[in-house]
Amino acid sequence: AYPADAGVLDVRSFGAVGDGVADDTEAIQRALDAHPSGNRIVFLPEGSYRLTRTLRWATGAGSGAAAKRTILEGASRD
């Protein structure tokens, strides 16, 4: 669990379903694009997320290192 003010982006709030059937690609991409270089964690709660294309990290402003400040994190190792 994260504190409410931690700046964690839950992919469900961007439309991801995580049921293994719905295509969650666009929703997860929207979450990744929402705060380029914003020191954010894009969080995938428990579930199975179906992706149909490659996700791209937004580069944000400044150097190419800005994309490294966004983390995609799942609720479990499975």
mmCIF file with all atom_site columns, C-alpha atoms in Angstrom:
data_model
loop_
_atom_site.group_PDB
_atom_site.id
_atom_site.type_symbol
_atom_site.label_atom_id
_atom_site.label_alt_id
_atom_site.label_comp_id
_atom_site.label_asym_id
_atom_site.label_entity_id
_atom_site.label_seq_id
_atom_site.pdbx_PDB_ins_code
_atom_site.Cartn_x
_atom_site.Cartn_y
_atom_site.Cartn_z
_atom_site.occupancy
_atom_site.B_iso_or_equiv
_atom_site.pdbx_formal_charge
_atom_site.auth_seq_id
_atom_site.auth_comp_id
_atom_site.auth_asym_id
_atom_site.auth_atom_id
_atom_site.pdbx_PDB_model_num
ATOM 1  C CA . ALA A 1 1  ? 0.000  0.000   0.000   1.00 0.00 ? 1  ALA A CA 1
ATOM 2  C CA . TYR A 1 2  ? 1.184  3.475   -0.846  1.00 0.00 ? 2  TYR A CA 1
ATOM 3  C CA . PRO A 1 3  ? 0.345  6.712   0.977   1.00 0.00 ? 3  PRO A CA 1
ATOM 4  C CA . ALA A 1 4  ? -2.387 8.727   -0.774  1.00 0.00 ? 4  ALA A CA 1
ATOM 5  C CA . ASP A 1 5  ? 0.065  11.509  -1.618  1.00 0.00 ? 5  ASP A CA 1
ATOM 6  C CA . ALA A 1 6  ? 2.808  9.218   -3.016  1.00 0.00 ? 6  ALA A CA 1
ATOM 7  C CA . GLY A 1 7  ? 2.050  10.113  -6.635  1.00 0.00 ? 7  GLY A CA 1
ATOM 8  C CA . VAL A 1 8  ? 1.479  6.479   -7.628  1.00 0.00 ? 8  VAL A CA 1
ATOM 9  C CA . LEU A 1 9  ? -0.571 6.073   -10.811 1.00 0.00 ? 9  LEU A CA 1
ATOM 10 C CA . ASP A 1 10 ? -2.966 3.109   -10.717 1.00 0.00 ? 10 ASP A CA 1
ATOM 11 C CA . VAL A 1 11 ? -3.481 1.859   -14.288 1.00 0.00 ? 11 VAL A CA 1
ATOM 12 C CA . ARG A 1 12 ? -7.145 1.137   -13.488 1.00 0.00 ? 12 ARG A CA 1
ATOM 13 C CA . SER A 1 13 ? -7.762 4.874   -13.231 1.00 0.00 ? 13 SER A CA 1
ATOM 14 C CA . PHE A 1 14 ? -6.596 5.098   -16.867 1.00 0.00 ? 14 PHE A CA 1
ATOM 15 C CA . GLY A 1 15 ? -9.032 2.386   -17.994 1.00 0.00 ? 15 GLY A CA 1
ATOM 16 C CA . ALA A 1 16 ? -7.028 -0.834  -17.562 1.00 0.00 ? 16 ALA A CA 1
ATOM 17 C CA . VAL A 1 17 ? -9.122 -3.849  -16.591 1.00 0.00 ? 17 VAL A CA 1
ATOM 18 C CA . GLY A 1 18 ? -6.569 -6.567  -15.763 1.00 0.00 ? 18 GLY A CA 1
ATOM 19 C CA . ASP A 1 19 ? -8.883 -9.481  -16.513 1.00 0.00 ? 19 ASP A CA 1
ATOM 20 C CA . GLY A 1 20 ? -6.624 -11.173 -19.086 1.00 0.00 ? 20 GLY A CA 1
ATOM 21 C CA . VAL A 1 21 ? -9.248 -10.655 -21.815 1.00 0.00 ? 21 VAL A CA 1
ATOM 22 C CA . ALA A 1 22 ? -9.551 -6.894  -22.360 1.00 0.00 ? 22 ALA A CA 1
ATOM 23 C CA . ASP A 1 23 ? -6.702 -5.181  -24.210 1.00 0.00 ? 23 ASP A CA 1
ATOM 24 C CA . ASP A 1 24 ? -5.016 -2.968  -21.605 1.00 0.00 ? 24 ASP A CA 1
ATOM 25 C CA . THR A 1 25 ? -2.319 -1.578  -23.910 1.00 0.00 ? 25 THR A CA 1
ATOM 26 C CA . GLU A 1 26 ? -3.816 1.885   -24.452 1.00 0.00 ? 26 GLU A CA 1
ATOM 27 C CA . ALA A 1 27 ? -4.703 2.386   -20.786 1.00 0.00 ? 27 ALA A CA 1
ATOM 28 C CA . ILE A 1 28 ? -1.216 1.487   -19.577 1.00 0.00 ? 28 ILE A CA 1
ATOM 29 C CA . GLN A 1 29 ? 0.332  3.665   -22.287 1.00 0.00 ? 29 GLN A CA 1
ATOM 30 C CA . ARG A 1 30 ? -1.825 6.606   -21.131 1.00 0.00 ? 30 ARG A CA 1
ATOM 31 C CA . ALA A 1 31 ? -0.539 6.075   -17.580 1.00 0.00 ? 31 ALA A CA 1
ATOM 32 C CA . LEU A 1 32 ? 3.072  6.020   -18.806 1.00 0.00 ? 32 LEU A CA 1
ATOM 33 C CA . ASP A 1 33 ? 2.484  9.200   -20.831 1.00 0.00 ? 33 ASP A CA 1
ATOM 34 C CA . ALA A 1 34 ? 0.656  11.078  -18.058 1.00 0.00 ? 34 ALA A CA 1
ATOM 35 C CA . HIS A 1 35 ? 3.706  12.401  -16.188 1.00 0.00 ? 35 HIS A CA 1
ATOM 36 C CA . PRO A 1 36 ? 6.878  12.205  -18.281 1.00 0.00 ? 36 PRO A CA 1
ATOM 37 C CA . SER A 1 37 ? 9.924  12.808  -16.094 1.00 0.00 ? 37 SER A CA 1
ATOM 38 C CA . GLY A 1 38 ? 7.643  13.165  -13.085 1.00 0.00 ? 38 GLY A CA 1
ATOM 39 C CA . ASN A 1 39 ? 9.224  10.609  -10.719 1.00 0.00 ? 39 ASN A CA 1
ATOM 40 C CA . ARG A 1 40 ? 6.131  8.389   -10.775 1.00 0.00 ? 40 ARG A CA 1
ATOM 41 C CA . ILE A 1 41 ? 5.352  4.748   -10.193 1.00 0.00 ? 41 ILE A CA 1
ATOM 42 C CA . VAL A 1 42 ? 2.839  3.323   -12.661 1.00 0.00 ? 42 VAL A CA 1
ATOM 43 C CA . PHE A 1 43 ? 1.200  0.571   -10.610 1.00 0.00 ? 43 PHE A CA 1
ATOM 44 C CA . LEU A 1 44 ? -0.511 -2.565  -11.915 1.00 0.00 ? 44 LEU A CA 1
ATOM 45 C CA . PRO A 1 45 ? -2.760 -4.024  -9.183  1.00 0.00 ? 45 PRO A CA 1
ATOM 46 C CA . GLU A 1 46 ? -3.300 -7.772  -8.959  1.00 0.00 ? 46 GLU A CA 1
ATOM 47 C CA . GLY A 1 47 ? -4.560 -9.119  -12.285 1.00 0.00 ? 47 GLY A CA 1
ATOM 48 C CA . SER A 1 48 ? -3.557 -10.233 -15.778 1.00 0.00 ? 48 SER A CA 1
ATOM 49 C CA . TYR A 1 49 ? -2.922 -7.361  -18.170 1.00 0.00 ? 49 TYR A CA 1
ATOM 50 C CA . ARG A 1 50 ? -3.180 -8.101  -21.880 1.00 0.00 ? 50 ARG A CA 1
ATOM 51 C CA . LEU A 1 51 ? -0.840 -6.111  -24.133 1.00 0.00 ? 51 LEU A CA 1
ATOM 52 C CA . THR A 1 52 ? -1.043 -6.184  -27.918 1.00 0.00 ? 52 THR A CA 1
ATOM 53 C CA . ARG A 1 53 ? 1.863  -3.874  -28.742 1.00 0.00 ? 53 ARG A CA 1
ATOM 54 C CA . THR A 1 54 ? 5.084  -2.567  -27.226 1.00 0.00 ? 54 THR A CA 1
ATOM 55 C CA . LEU A 1 55 ? 4.794  0.059   -24.499 1.00 0.00 ? 55 LEU A CA 1
ATOM 56 C CA . ARG A 1 56 ? 6.923  3.204   -24.857 1.00 0.00 ? 56 ARG A CA 1
ATOM 57 C CA . TRP A 1 57 ? 8.238  5.317   -21.993 1.00 0.00 ? 57 TRP A CA 1
ATOM 58 C CA . ALA A 1 58 ? 7.679  9.040   -22.472 1.00 0.00 ? 58 ALA A CA 1
ATOM 59 C CA . THR A 1 59 ? 10.962 10.941  -22.587 1.00 0.00 ? 59 THR A CA 1
ATOM 60 C CA . GLY A 1 60 ? 9.765  14.169  -20.974 1.00 0.00 ? 60 GLY A CA 1
ATOM 61 C CA . ALA A 1 61 ? 11.732 17.381  -21.054 1.00 0.00 ? 61 ALA A CA 1
ATOM 62 C CA . GLY A 1 62 ? 15.496 17.570  -20.930 1.00 0.00 ? 62 GLY A CA 1
ATOM 63 C CA . SER A 1 63 ? 17.921 14.715  -21.415 1.00 0.00 ? 63 SER A CA 1
ATOM 64 C CA . GLY A 1 64 ? 17.097 11.145  -22.411 1.00 0.00 ? 64 GLY A CA 1
ATOM 65 C CA . ALA A 1 65 ? 17.597 10.116  -18.785 1.00 0.00 ? 65 ALA A CA 1
ATOM 66 C CA . ALA A 1 66 ? 14.188 11.622  -17.957 1.00 0.00 ? 66 ALA A CA 1
ATOM 67 C CA . ALA A 1 67 ? 12.434 8.429   -19.060 1.00 0.00 ? 67 ALA A CA 1
ATOM 68 C CA . LYS A 1 68 ? 14.317 6.497   -16.392 1.00 0.00 ? 68 LYS A CA 1
ATOM 69 C CA . ARG A 1 69 ? 12.364 8.235   -13.648 1.00 0.00 ? 69 ARG A CA 1
ATOM 70 C CA . THR A 1 70 ? 9.129  6.341   -14.390 1.00 0.00 ? 70 THR A CA 1
ATOM 71 C CA . ILE A 1 71 ? 8.746  2.870   -12.874 1.00 0.00 ? 71 ILE A CA 1
ATOM 72 C CA . LEU A 1 72 ? 6.252  0.209   -13.971 1.00 0.00 ? 72 LEU A CA 1
ATOM 73 C CA . GLU A 1 73 ? 5.497  -1.940  -10.930 1.00 0.00 ? 73 GLU A CA 1
ATOM 74 C CA . GLY A 1 74 ? 3.152  -4.875  -10.440 1.00 0.00 ? 74 GLY A CA 1
ATOM 75 C CA . ALA A 1 75 ? 1.414  -6.069  -7.276  1.00 0.00 ? 75 ALA A CA 1
ATOM 76 C CA . SER A 1 76 ? 2.999  -9.516  -7.398  1.00 0.00 ? 76 SER A CA 1
ATOM 77 C CA . ARG A 1 77 ? 5.721  -11.441 -9.150  1.00 0.00 ? 77 ARG A CA 1
ATOM 78 C CA . ASP A 1 78 ? 3.122  -13.415 -11.098 1.00 0.00 ? 78 ASP A CA 1
#
